[in-house]
Every structure is written in structure tokens, then in C-alpha cells.
Amino acid sequence: MAPLILSRYTVVSALGKGLDETYRALRNRRSGLRPCDFEDAGIAAYIGRVDEVEDVLVGGGSASTGLEQFDCRNNRLALLGLQQDGFIQAAIEARERYGAHRVAVILGSSTSGILETEHAYCHRDPATGALPSSYLTSHRYTHNMFSSAHFVRTYLGLRGPAMVISTACSSSAKAFATAARFIETGFCDAAVVGGVDSLCLTILYGFASLELMSSGPCRPCDEDRDGLTLGESAGFGLLEKSEHAGQPGAVALLGYGESCDGYHMSHPHPEGTGAIRAMQAALLRSGLTSGDIDYIHLHGTATRANDSIEDTAVHSVFGPSTPCSSTKGWTGHTLGAAGVTGAVIAAICLTRSFVPGTVNTTRIDPKLRSYVLLENREQPVRRVLSNSFGFGGNNCSLIFGTV
Amino acid sequence: MELYINGIGTLGPGLAGWAGSRAVLAGESPLCEAAPPEPSASVLPPNEQRRSSETVRWALHVAQEAMQQAEADARDVASVFASSDGETGVLDRLCTALATPQRTMSPTLFHHSVHNAASGYWGIATGSQQSSTVLACYDSSFCAALLEAAAYVQIEERPVLLVAYDLPPPPPLYAARPLRGGFAAALLLTRTPAPHNLAQLDLALSDDLSENATSMDDAGLEVIRSGNQAARSLPLLAAIARQCVTLVRLEYLEDQHLVIRVMPC
């Protein structure tokens, strides 16, 4: 495929707001994970919570009125993301350059604003069981799966194609693939891509019930790893054709690969065949070979199964010498937003000649055969592959590089 | 952008199965608003049929019908699933459990709650490792899925199974999202002509909203169309059923129309 320029990008996670704070936390190996202090969740685990989400006011933007109805934790986190690194201004410039109808909004989320519904169920009418009336009118703008894209396109005044992709933890990676297809087919000229997922009781108690959560901060690829840590994040990118935005040194999407395991709802294929298919498809589309990839940003959730099966898949495509690591020890697993978080970290690697190692991990599992980095590195990086694998066996690999 | 329809599956009030639905939509037989039969979703192994949600079974039932009609192998076909509200029955049980002091959640309930449950079960049932995208766009979910499926067919040069589905949420969620009735529709799309072509489509996005979006002439069908995003496929399905050249306009959000020229094969 022709490279598509990521002309502006940003992320907010437990590491901080925007590119500089994210880079500094990665470089200084400062993890954003802390003991669970989300609402009154009695979960013996760590979380990657974003400070200040509670203080964000959902309002303003390009629409004069009506933004308040989108108010919920998920859209507050989305707005906090939009406000970093000049993203709003870049999106408005794209709108003026291409026209509002020619800029798409393709986002990923797994649970949208379900927290609002969780709260509403605690306030049902004792006699009738009815949900509070304020919830009934806001449901479309908060919990409905389209809510985050609806909010972002309304806020930015965009009128092009829009959707939320919800394939669990591969959601916002797949948003890049769909946006690339829409640009190539001419359904739009540019796209705001990315995703947002915020903490909620559903995922905390859900992952606890699956016994997939570590009681401490997660330790990707550690021989004693014992589960994931949940986090939250919002990330956005502006994807454009290179003839419009191709400055030398710009970060570009070079390829994507999508696949399914066709195996199990919550357990990856034991031989990693779906993951292998996604990585190979991404290489094929970018016209690159495995030797062209300088660094692999692993999905690396720190569950026993994920890290071991992803290792099998990575080793089978790349062999034992391509450096790889997981940043989940810094951010936690941000589910539907994990794909865009990985994409922005890939862009940081490319522009700052930096490769993150792995935090919280003390000894790399000797059974893993890929080249998993423990320590950070300072080195030129030209191409990065980032993996995202989700429940339902849904996989997406993205390749980014500089042009 | 040109593509071909090779198989159709439907499930809705008076519209169970393409053979009967085609006759109703072509105006050859009246709409009998009988409650649709229980979806069989026999593509799922019996134990998975028992465990899966009603929403999943509706989606897989129509998916299976479209694939059988086209005699296509699911292992060669990518998929696009579109649902505005997803697993509302599961979410109701989950939020009810979280509102109790114990907050006891069943792991099965949790992994059935994801928006991509139907897509995941389709993969498990068929063993397909092709891409599957699951999307939501409120009342324009079918339209967004048609755009995504068309782009995929065009760029990736692989057949795509589009499955749109939504069921009315159980109370109390129904009051927040009063979808009138359940509806599911599946279309198998290809880039090039195939032996089982039902129609050729040529589609384009337009921001010219001077003409109204296409609605259904029959009042009963219009009630179904306007009550569920998946049923917003009905104007397209009716044009295919009538087998004459028709221009169909589907609303894509409030800003654009997806204009589809439907040609018989």
C-alpha cells in the first residue's frame, strides 16, 4: 500500500498527557500502575488510572450546544486526549483543507460508556425497576457503542463517514485498517483514527472472574508473570495521503494485517496461527520482510497464555533476533484503546530513536524464544510492528515507519 | 464502486428467510406479521448454541443462510458484523449483578458481553481465520457496515459476509433504546461476478441531501424499517427482490447518503 501519513498523533494514559509525558515516563521507566483505587471496587489488583479525567468538562468545541449530553468518563477521557499535542487544531485544519464531509472518524472501543449504565442500575426505581430518567435520555450519547465517535466528530465539526469498531482489544488497531481502506477507496480524504476505553466495574470484575488479573503490577514476559493489569487510555491520529502531508521524517502507516483465530472466545489459538497470519499480512501489505522491522511492540498482556503464544507467533515470523517488548507494565492493558496506544508509542520510537524495554519484569521467561528486551535502548528505529489481539480471537498488526 | 450480491439471509417479523422475504419485498405476497421463528444457528455446535446469547443466534442464523445460498466456504470469506446495541441481554444481567453488594460475575457472562460475541462465535463455528470487523454507528450501523464491506471487497479482493443485527433490549434498558422488533440481515458481497449473483451494486457517498432517503411503500414494512438499524437494509433488499434497476438512498448519519444503484443479474 502507499504509506499514509500520521500527520498528528497523541495519547493520554496512566503515563501522562501527550507525547512528552509519555516519552519521559517510558525513558525514565516510571510505571503508571497503582493499587486499585477506582470507585469502590474491592479488587485486589493494580490499575492504570488516568488522573484528572474526573475534572474534564465536556463542552465547547465546534458545536455551539449539545455537547454536555455526551458527558461520561469515556468521553471525558476522549476529550483529554483530543486536547493534547495540538490535535484539535490539526483536525480543524484538515476539515478546512478537505471539507468536513471528507474527513472520517474511525475509532475503537470495547466498553464505551458502560460505567453510566452500571451507575444507573444502582439507582433503579425500587417499585418499578425503571432506570433514572436522566440516564434514559443520555444513553445514546454515553453508553451506546457509537458514543465516542459521535462525540469526537461532533466536537471537531466533522461530517464524513464515522463508526466505532468494537473487536475487544484489537478495536483501535483495526480502526487504522478501516481508515486506510476508506482513504484508498475515496470514501474520505483523511481520517481521525484512534480509540478510547475507560475503567469501569464491568472490566474489573469481569477480568477478576476470569482469573486473568495479577494482584500486583503486571510483569509482561516474566517467568513468574501471573496476569494482566487493566488501564485506560485515549489516543488519536490524523491519517492523510502522503502527497498532502508527506514531510521528510514524517511517521506513516506502512501496513496492516487483520485475522481471526477461529478458536475460542477468551483463549488465543495455542499455536498462534491467527497472530502469525496478522503479522504476515501486515508485512505483505507494506512490501517489507521480517528483517526490515527494527522493533516489535508486543500485545504482551502478561497473562501466561498471551505472552507465551505471542512469543511462539513472533518467533515463527521473525526468528530469535528482532527486539521486542511490551509496554503494558507502564500503561496497563487499555483494551479497545491498546491498539492506538501501541501506534503512538511506535511513533515515539521512530521520532526519538528510542526502544522501550519491559518494566516490572525481573527475569524474562527462559521458555520464550523471541528477543524480549528488559532494558530500554537508544538507537535509530526505522520501522516498528505493533500487535493487538482481542477476545473472540480477533487480531490486528500495524507497521509504522518514517518516510 | 461496483460489487455483487451472492447470498442473502433475513430474519424478522414476517421476513424469515430470503425466499419468503423476496416474495414479500417484491410485492408478490403480503406481509404476514407473524413473530419470526427461533433462529436455529445450527452452524454452532449444540453446547455453544445453548451457551450463546439470542443476539448471537440471530446473527449466525442469517449469516449461515447467506453463505449456504452462495455455496461459499466461510474460511475464504472475511466478515463485517454491525450492531448498534450489541449484547443488551447479557449487559442487563451483568449490570444487575454489579448493582448487588457481592458483585458476583460469571466469567461466561463476561466474555459473552463483548460487542464482537457474534463475530467470535462465527469464527469458532466455521474455523475461519479471515478478518472480522465489528462496528457500531447507531441507526446508521447497516449503512456503515455496507461501506466497510464494500471497501474491504474492493481493496482486499476477498468476498465479505456482512451481518447486521439488533434485538430489542430487555427492560429496563428498553426504555433507553426502544428498538421495536428484532431484525437480522446478511449479505455476501464479492468484487467480481459469481455463479449465484442476485444483483450488482454500484455505490457512492453523496452529501447532496436534496432527495429523501428511500423508505418502504408498504406501511408495515416501513414500521419494521424504521424500528431497527438492521432493517434499514430493507430498501436495498426490496430493490434486489424486484429485479429492476433502482436507485436506493440510505441515510448515513445526518450528513450523507449512501447512493446505491441496484441492477439485476
XYZ file of C-alpha atoms in Angstrom:
668
model
C 0.000 0.000 0.000
C 1.022 3.610 -0.411
C 2.165 4.910 3.004
C -0.400 7.052 4.816
C 0.986 9.898 6.876
C 0.180 10.133 10.566
C 0.404 13.907 10.425
C -0.574 14.432 14.085
C -0.967 11.980 16.929
C -1.305 11.911 20.663
C -2.155 9.708 23.630
C -3.292 10.035 27.236
C -2.757 7.110 29.597
C -1.634 6.444 33.149
C 1.807 7.626 31.959
C 0.552 11.149 31.456
C -0.929 13.500 28.923
C 0.560 13.762 25.467
C 3.751 12.707 23.763
C 6.347 14.360 26.025
C 4.973 12.965 29.283
C 4.547 9.547 27.702
C 8.109 9.551 26.368
C 9.570 10.744 29.670
C 7.763 8.031 31.633
C 8.943 5.380 29.186
C 12.515 6.670 29.199
C 12.654 7.041 32.992
C 10.967 3.650 33.443
C 8.252 5.192 35.591
C 5.237 2.857 35.553
C 1.780 4.413 35.744
C 0.278 1.483 37.648
C -1.014 1.801 41.213
C -3.136 -0.221 43.655
C -6.760 -0.217 42.542
C -8.446 2.975 43.741
C -11.245 3.085 41.176
C -14.556 3.995 42.788
C -15.311 1.410 45.487
C -14.065 -1.582 43.522
C -12.876 -4.137 46.047
C -10.436 -5.770 43.663
C -7.019 -6.891 44.869
C -5.164 -5.628 41.812
C -3.297 -2.692 40.324
C -4.767 -0.360 37.695
C -3.519 2.203 35.213
C -5.891 5.072 36.008
C -5.634 8.486 34.325
C -5.565 11.383 36.769
C -7.772 14.384 36.052
C -10.390 12.527 33.962
C -12.922 13.402 36.648
C -12.157 17.128 36.236
C -12.657 17.348 32.465
C -15.639 19.450 31.375
C -17.316 18.076 28.272
C -18.372 21.183 26.349
C -17.099 23.795 23.892
C -15.658 22.540 20.620
C -17.022 23.301 17.176
C -20.635 22.613 18.114
C -22.207 25.504 19.944
C -24.544 23.429 22.087
C -25.432 19.892 22.965
C -22.008 18.557 23.889
C -22.966 18.251 27.552
C -25.174 15.272 26.753
C -22.028 13.288 25.872
C -20.664 13.725 29.395
C -19.325 10.449 30.806
C -15.917 9.112 31.866
C -15.234 7.639 28.422
C -15.867 10.894 26.562
C -14.033 12.950 29.201
C -11.015 10.742 28.583
C -11.513 11.164 24.819
C -11.603 14.955 25.202
C -8.481 14.922 27.392
C -6.824 13.039 24.525
C -8.009 15.461 21.849
C -6.644 18.390 23.877
C -3.021 17.188 23.723
C -0.279 17.981 21.207
C -2.375 20.382 19.145
C -4.610 17.603 17.885
C -7.824 19.652 17.817
C -6.163 22.377 15.749
C -4.729 19.814 13.325
C -8.155 18.217 12.876
C -9.775 21.593 12.280
C -7.108 22.428 9.683
C -7.810 19.094 7.966
C -11.524 19.931 7.985
C -10.813 23.284 6.356
C -8.403 21.757 3.844
C -10.529 18.793 2.726
C -14.055 19.815 3.745
C -15.989 18.458 6.731
C -17.603 15.695 4.648
C -14.219 14.392 3.510
C -12.759 13.702 6.968
C -13.812 10.409 8.590
C -13.833 9.493 12.280
C -12.981 5.823 12.842
C -12.451 4.926 16.495
C -12.207 1.749 18.555
C -13.688 0.964 21.953
C -14.614 -2.192 23.815
C -16.917 -0.987 26.593
C -17.762 2.608 25.559
C -19.510 4.461 28.425
C -20.909 1.376 30.184
C -19.948 2.926 33.533
C -23.034 5.181 33.172
C -25.253 2.106 32.893
C -23.547 0.484 35.873
C -24.358 3.602 37.913
C -27.920 3.766 36.582
C -28.584 0.154 37.625
C -27.664 1.142 41.204
C -30.405 3.791 41.091
C -33.337 1.825 39.707
C -36.798 2.708 40.943
C -37.430 0.270 43.807
C -41.075 -0.177 42.802
C -40.889 -0.375 39.008
C -37.247 -1.277 38.352
C -37.034 1.666 35.940
C -33.717 3.372 35.296
C -33.356 7.083 36.175
C -34.916 9.320 33.511
C -31.704 11.333 33.101
C -29.958 8.108 32.114
C -32.625 7.179 29.579
C -32.050 10.347 27.585
C -28.243 10.254 27.817
C -27.818 6.530 26.987
C -27.380 7.182 23.250
C -24.611 9.708 23.917
C -22.748 7.818 26.654
C -23.063 4.027 26.716
C -24.131 3.306 23.138
C -21.143 1.854 21.298
C -21.089 4.704 18.749
C -20.870 7.349 21.501
C -17.120 8.116 21.337
C -17.042 8.632 17.549
C -20.308 10.579 17.730
C -18.754 12.828 20.378
C -15.430 13.321 18.592
C -16.977 14.117 15.197
C -19.454 16.498 16.824
C -16.690 18.185 18.826
C -14.455 18.592 15.772
C -17.290 19.570 13.439
C -16.575 16.698 11.052
C -19.240 15.227 8.762
C -17.522 12.380 6.968
C -18.022 8.632 7.440
C -17.867 7.545 11.070
C -18.081 4.394 13.150
C -16.800 2.735 16.271
C -15.073 -0.597 15.773
C -15.549 -2.944 18.696
C -13.494 -6.107 18.442
C -12.351 -6.065 22.077
C -8.601 -5.426 22.421
C -7.864 -5.102 18.681
C -10.548 -2.373 18.186
C -8.430 0.753 17.764
C -5.745 -1.056 15.751
C -8.406 -2.135 13.277
C -9.584 1.496 13.093
C -6.314 2.226 11.221
C -7.034 -0.544 8.705
C -10.573 0.630 8.029
C -9.446 4.261 7.732
C -6.707 3.247 5.269
C -9.285 1.426 3.120
C -11.664 4.401 3.248
C -8.913 6.775 2.096
C -7.793 4.392 -0.644
C -11.328 3.871 -1.975
C -12.009 7.607 -1.851
C -14.770 7.489 0.763
C -12.755 10.188 2.530
C -9.509 12.132 2.099
C -8.339 11.979 5.702
C -9.408 10.275 8.901
C -9.279 10.871 12.614
C -8.387 7.395 13.879
C -7.817 6.052 17.337
C -9.843 4.917 20.263
C -10.773 5.288 23.884
C -11.554 2.881 26.697
C -12.007 3.885 30.318
C -12.077 1.984 33.578
C -15.409 0.526 34.676
C -16.635 -2.129 37.069
C -17.574 -4.474 34.222
C -13.979 -4.996 33.159
C -12.516 -5.003 36.673
C -14.924 -7.630 37.984
C -15.058 -9.404 34.623
C -11.330 -9.964 34.294
C -11.215 -10.877 38.009
C -13.865 -13.559 37.331
C -11.738 -14.950 34.500
C -8.772 -15.070 36.923
C -6.644 -13.245 34.369
C -5.596 -10.344 36.626
C -2.360 -10.072 38.547
C -2.612 -8.974 42.168
C 0.418 -6.724 41.616
C 1.568 -4.567 38.693
C 1.685 -6.800 35.617
C 5.033 -8.313 34.565
C 4.998 -8.970 30.825
C 7.152 -11.900 29.701
C 8.401 -12.577 33.246
C 8.843 -16.233 34.090
C 6.597 -15.631 37.131
C 4.021 -13.441 35.352
C 0.581 -14.015 36.784
C -1.860 -11.918 34.805
C -2.699 -8.542 33.354
C -3.274 -5.113 34.871
C -6.157 -3.065 33.481
C -5.685 0.512 32.403
C -7.427 3.238 30.453
C -6.313 5.449 27.594
C -7.363 7.624 24.692
C -5.279 8.041 21.580
C -5.802 9.764 18.250
C -4.055 10.068 14.940
C -4.755 12.093 11.824
C -4.215 9.884 8.788
C -3.679 11.535 5.391
C -2.262 10.739 1.969
C 1.442 11.432 1.641
C 1.078 13.899 -1.242
C -0.765 16.197 1.164
C 1.228 15.700 4.335
C 4.450 13.885 3.494
C 7.149 15.960 5.193
C 10.523 14.170 5.275
C 10.809 12.224 8.516
C 7.045 12.068 8.980
C 5.586 8.985 10.628
C 3.491 6.822 8.299
C 1.282 3.771 8.439
C 3.040 1.332 6.116
C 0.891 -1.744 6.518
C -1.805 -3.531 8.451
C -2.851 -7.148 8.836
C -6.104 -8.473 10.265
C -7.122 -12.017 11.135
C -9.150 -14.198 13.459
C -8.173 -17.247 15.486
C -11.451 -19.091 14.887
C -10.677 -20.968 18.073
C -12.104 -19.722 21.401
C -13.828 -16.646 22.869
C -11.237 -15.851 25.547
C -8.222 -18.065 24.892
C -5.818 -17.453 21.992
C -5.127 -20.175 19.441
C -2.484 -22.416 21.090
C -0.152 -22.286 18.080
C -0.735 -18.597 17.445
C -1.838 -19.206 13.852
C -4.185 -16.184 13.851
C -1.453 -13.909 15.209
C 1.027 -15.234 12.635
C -1.477 -14.548 9.865
C -1.975 -10.932 11.043
C 1.768 -10.181 11.208
C 2.436 -11.785 7.819
C -0.434 -9.864 6.232
C 0.957 -6.589 7.616
C 4.411 -7.361 6.196
C 2.938 -8.311 2.833
C 0.883 -5.145 2.600
C 3.834 -2.921 3.465
C 6.094 -4.695 0.964
C 8.583 -5.378 3.766
C 10.184 -8.558 5.028
C 10.669 -9.586 8.641
C 14.277 -8.362 8.535
C 13.087 -4.808 7.826
C 11.383 -4.485 11.218
C 13.590 -2.879 13.887
C 11.283 -3.350 16.865
C 8.082 -5.225 17.710
C 5.682 -3.635 20.182
C 4.066 -6.746 21.652
C 0.457 -7.067 22.711
C 2.183 -8.520 25.815
C -0.651 -8.552 28.329
C 1.373 -10.533 30.913
C -1.090 -13.414 31.111
C 0.605 -16.810 30.991
C -1.156 -17.745 27.749
C -0.914 -14.490 25.779
C 2.792 -13.906 26.252
C 3.732 -17.489 25.539
C 1.552 -17.824 22.426
C 2.513 -14.381 21.109
C 6.154 -15.411 21.585
C 5.560 -18.535 19.512
C 3.942 -16.457 16.772
C 6.605 -13.713 16.784
C 9.412 -16.269 16.762
C 7.851 -18.108 13.837
C 7.640 -14.914 11.719
C 10.723 -13.021 12.906
C 13.042 -15.624 14.427
C 15.128 -15.015 17.552
C 16.822 -11.672 16.871
C 14.223 -8.908 16.316
C 13.993 -6.836 19.524
C 10.529 -6.823 21.066
C 8.899 -5.723 24.307
C 5.580 -4.986 25.956
C 4.702 -1.599 27.453
C 1.733 -2.948 29.448
C 3.864 -2.735 32.621
C 3.796 1.053 32.137
C 0.220 1.677 30.966
C -1.703 -1.438 31.910
C -3.896 -3.098 29.310
C -6.130 -0.381 27.913
C -8.304 -2.856 25.967
C -10.021 -1.203 22.979
C -7.525 1.680 23.150
C -4.478 -0.621 23.300
C -4.031 -0.557 19.509
C -3.755 3.219 19.188
C -1.652 3.403 22.354
C 0.770 0.978 20.706
C 0.649 3.009 17.496
C 1.579 6.244 19.273
C 4.364 4.509 21.212
C 5.626 3.189 17.864
C 5.655 6.782 16.567
C 7.618 7.875 19.661
C 10.193 5.139 18.949
C 10.541 6.321 15.344
C 10.887 10.024 16.115
C 13.014 9.828 19.273
C 15.323 6.937 18.322
C 14.165 5.026 21.348
C 13.093 1.459 22.121
C 11.329 0.694 25.404
C 12.237 -2.427 27.345
C 9.852 -4.000 29.824
C 9.096 -2.711 33.334
C 8.117 -4.662 36.481
C 9.640 -7.744 34.881
C 12.737 -9.126 36.627
C 13.594 -12.261 34.654
C 12.457 -12.931 31.109
C 10.746 -16.309 30.908
C 13.528 -18.617 29.626
C 10.893 -20.556 27.664
C 10.291 -17.531 25.419
C 12.339 -17.771 22.234
C 11.890 -14.242 20.848
C 14.341 -11.468 21.697
C 12.467 -9.763 24.543
C 14.160 -6.592 25.801
C 14.266 -5.890 29.503
C 16.185 -2.601 29.313
C 15.427 0.486 27.225
C 17.619 1.292 24.259
C 18.626 4.453 22.435
C 19.009 3.530 18.780
C 17.734 4.607 15.372
C 14.369 3.000 14.599
C 13.010 2.995 11.061
C 10.126 0.532 11.240
C 8.002 -0.788 14.080
C 5.371 -3.525 14.089
C 2.712 -3.312 16.818
C 0.410 -6.193 17.764
C -3.124 -6.104 19.194
C -5.052 -9.293 19.933
C -8.573 -9.389 21.308
C -11.251 -11.562 22.865
C -13.116 -13.550 20.296
C -9.725 -14.280 18.719
C -9.569 -11.004 16.792
C -6.068 -9.910 15.716
C -4.520 -6.839 14.113
C -0.885 -5.947 13.421
C 0.188 -2.481 12.274
C 3.512 -1.378 10.775
C 4.725 2.195 11.129
C 7.830 3.811 9.688
C 9.282 7.141 8.694
C 9.160 8.404 5.114
C -17.767 1.327 -6.670
C -19.157 -1.885 -8.116
C -19.804 -5.141 -6.312
C -22.082 -8.157 -6.425
C -24.536 -9.733 -4.004
C -24.302 -13.524 -3.927
C -26.415 -14.582 -0.993
C -28.914 -13.048 1.399
C -30.183 -14.111 4.801
C -33.039 -12.439 6.681
C -34.824 -12.866 9.995
C -37.545 -10.508 11.169
C -41.298 -10.262 11.666
C -42.859 -11.812 8.550
C -39.423 -11.848 6.913
C -37.860 -15.144 7.969
C -35.590 -16.400 5.221
C -34.764 -14.835 1.843
C -37.129 -16.989 -0.268
C -40.228 -15.765 1.575
C -38.862 -12.276 2.171
C -38.068 -11.843 -1.516
C -41.706 -12.500 -2.425
C -42.950 -10.046 0.227
C -40.445 -7.350 -0.759
C -41.220 -7.799 -4.465
C -44.906 -7.259 -3.655
C -45.860 -10.789 -4.739
C -47.202 -11.817 -1.344
C -48.463 -9.784 1.620
C -46.504 -9.179 4.778
C -47.857 -11.504 7.465
C -46.582 -10.038 10.679
C -46.008 -13.353 12.374
C -43.345 -13.456 15.062
C -40.174 -14.814 13.463
C -39.219 -18.399 14.301
C -36.468 -19.107 16.791
C -33.126 -18.867 14.988
C -31.576 -22.283 14.533
C -27.941 -21.139 14.140
C -27.127 -24.798 13.532
C -23.641 -23.769 12.415
C -22.849 -23.671 16.156
C -22.136 -26.927 17.981
C -25.067 -27.825 20.309
C -23.246 -26.836 23.509
C -22.347 -23.428 22.051
C -25.948 -22.966 20.874
C -27.066 -23.392 24.473
C -24.453 -21.014 25.873
C -24.653 -18.302 23.242
C -26.985 -15.329 23.518
C -30.138 -14.857 21.492
C -28.405 -11.978 19.692
C -25.557 -14.256 18.613
C -28.014 -16.878 17.350
C -29.937 -14.304 15.280
C -26.718 -13.056 13.701
C -25.353 -16.512 12.950
C -28.686 -17.747 11.611
C -28.771 -15.162 8.815
C -25.018 -15.459 8.236
C -25.453 -19.167 7.641
C -28.386 -18.646 5.256
C -26.447 -16.192 3.066
C -23.394 -18.444 2.942
C -25.402 -21.551 2.061
C -27.230 -19.737 -0.717
C -23.946 -18.670 -2.248
C -22.345 -22.065 -1.589
C -19.379 -20.161 -0.182
C -16.723 -21.510 2.172
C -16.516 -19.338 5.310
C -12.776 -19.997 5.537
C -12.300 -17.873 2.407
C -14.670 -15.083 3.399
C -13.958 -12.061 5.621
C -16.808 -10.667 7.710
C -18.259 -7.366 8.873
C -20.720 -7.517 11.773
C -22.844 -4.458 12.559
C -24.848 -3.946 15.705
C -25.894 -0.685 17.298
C -26.515 -2.049 20.765
C -24.846 -5.443 20.894
C -25.412 -7.889 23.712
C -28.039 -5.954 25.660
C -29.474 -9.111 27.258
C -26.047 -10.002 28.632
C -25.306 -6.404 29.658
C -28.591 -6.277 31.601
C -27.621 -9.360 33.615
C -24.115 -8.052 34.118
C -25.177 -4.589 35.329
C -27.820 -6.205 37.584
C -25.075 -8.342 39.149
C -22.789 -5.311 39.589
C -25.589 -3.452 41.402
C -25.679 -6.094 44.155
C -23.328 -5.848 47.167
C -21.487 -9.072 46.203
C -20.937 -8.046 42.551
C -20.555 -11.692 41.626
C -19.920 -12.007 37.922
C -19.827 -15.213 35.949
C -16.817 -15.496 33.641
C -19.070 -16.868 30.894
C -21.388 -13.871 31.169
C -18.390 -11.533 30.935
C -16.916 -12.997 27.781
C -20.376 -13.111 26.202
C -20.797 -9.379 26.879
C -18.328 -8.146 24.246
C -19.724 -6.377 21.196
C -17.916 -8.908 18.991
C -19.528 -12.006 20.540
C -21.335 -12.965 17.311
C -18.174 -12.465 15.246
C -16.189 -14.586 17.699
C -18.743 -17.380 17.601
C -18.839 -17.241 13.800
C -15.079 -17.771 13.773
C -15.319 -20.632 16.256
C -18.198 -22.267 14.343
C -16.589 -22.037 10.900
C -12.880 -22.095 11.746
C -12.449 -19.027 9.546
C -9.276 -17.042 10.241
C -10.172 -14.233 7.836
C -10.546 -10.676 9.117
C -13.718 -9.899 11.029
C -14.663 -6.309 11.821
C -17.453 -5.458 14.231
C -18.811 -1.937 14.168
C -21.464 0.334 15.568
C -22.948 3.509 14.134
C -26.295 3.816 15.943
C -29.152 3.843 13.393
C -26.646 4.009 10.518
C -24.868 0.809 11.551
C -26.036 -1.145 8.473
C -25.004 1.702 6.213
C -21.571 1.981 7.847
C -21.151 -1.779 7.506
C -22.033 -1.687 3.817
C -19.367 0.981 3.318
C -16.800 -1.038 5.278
C -17.690 -4.252 3.448
C -17.538 -2.539 0.049
C -14.140 -1.016 0.812
C -12.856 -4.387 2.017
C -14.115 -6.240 -1.077
C -12.546 -3.622 -3.298
C -9.149 -3.273 -1.645
C -8.537 -6.745 -0.254
C -10.137 -8.537 -3.238
C -11.842 -11.063 -0.998
C -15.555 -11.849 -0.502
C -17.132 -10.292 2.579
C -20.077 -11.503 4.598
C -21.970 -8.510 6.041
C -24.190 -9.313 9.042
C -26.379 -6.596 10.610
C -28.474 -7.429 13.667
C -30.106 -5.960 16.760
C -32.695 -7.216 19.218
C -34.931 -5.076 21.430
C -33.150 -4.670 24.773
C -34.824 -6.241 27.808
C -36.405 -3.909 30.348
C -35.241 -1.655 31.909
C -32.771 -0.912 29.065
C -35.609 -0.963 26.546
C -36.724 2.444 27.801
C -33.303 3.845 26.860
C -33.255 2.224 23.417
C -36.759 1.217 22.313
C -35.957 -0.926 19.272
C -39.381 -2.132 18.166
C -38.523 -5.613 16.983
C -35.609 -7.912 16.334
C -34.108 -7.908 12.852
C -31.088 -9.514 11.228
C -29.877 -9.431 7.636
C -26.806 -10.891 5.970
C -25.331 -10.194 2.524
C -22.453 -11.976 0.839
C -20.565 -9.472 -1.310
C -17.968 -10.127 -3.999
C -15.904 -7.922 -6.265
C -16.410 -9.954 -9.411
C -19.420 -11.793 -10.853
C -20.050 -15.243 -9.399
C -22.470 -18.071 -10.266
C -25.063 -17.107 -7.652
C -25.271 -13.352 -8.287
C -28.546 -11.861 -7.108
C -27.706 -8.282 -8.033
C -24.960 -5.875 -8.957
C -24.487 -2.781 -6.829
C -22.769 0.469 -7.672
C -22.420 2.633 -4.600
C -21.180 6.100 -3.796
C -21.348 8.536 -0.880
C -23.119 11.807 -1.522
C -23.604 14.923 0.566
C -26.461 16.043 -1.665
C -29.442 15.548 0.626
C -31.962 17.285 -1.637
C -33.759 13.999 -2.284
C -35.285 11.971 0.521
C -33.727 8.733 1.669
C -35.593 5.673 0.382
C -38.377 4.378 2.610
C -40.760 1.427 2.163
C -44.045 1.910 0.273
C -45.777 -0.719 2.390
C -46.734 0.748 5.784
C -45.998 -2.479 7.652
C -42.544 -2.780 6.113
C -41.853 0.886 6.849
C -42.613 0.284 10.526
C -40.089 -2.548 10.520
C -37.500 -0.498 8.596
C -37.624 2.486 10.896
C -37.589 0.430 14.102
C -34.183 -1.249 13.838
C -30.870 -0.294 12.191
C -30.533 -3.759 10.633
C -33.937 -3.337 8.973
C -32.669 -0.171 7.295
C -31.329 -2.669 4.774
C -34.901 -3.250 3.567
C -34.954 -0.654 0.754
C -31.833 -2.312 -0.691
C -33.262 -5.812 -0.228
C -36.548 -4.721 -1.859
C -34.686 -3.350 -4.880
C -32.842 -6.674 -5.205
C -36.146 -8.559 -4.861
C -37.854 -6.523 -7.603
C -35.072 -7.290 -10.100
C -35.234 -3.952 -11.902
C -32.746 -1.102 -11.988
C -33.364 1.014 -8.890
C -31.595 3.879 -7.151
C -31.639 3.419 -3.374
C -30.625 6.154 -0.951
C -29.647 5.145 2.595
C -29.093 7.746 5.301
C -25.546 7.702 6.672
C -25.813 9.664 9.909
C -27.473 13.028 9.276
C -24.800 14.234 6.874
C -24.572 11.928 3.914
C -26.480 9.469 1.761
C -25.099 6.191 0.524
C -26.490 6.098 -3.004
C -26.759 2.573 -4.393
C -27.623 1.734 -7.974
C -29.088 -1.781 -7.873
C -29.031 -3.769 -11.110
C -30.495 -7.228 -11.657
C -28.198 -10.068 -12.654
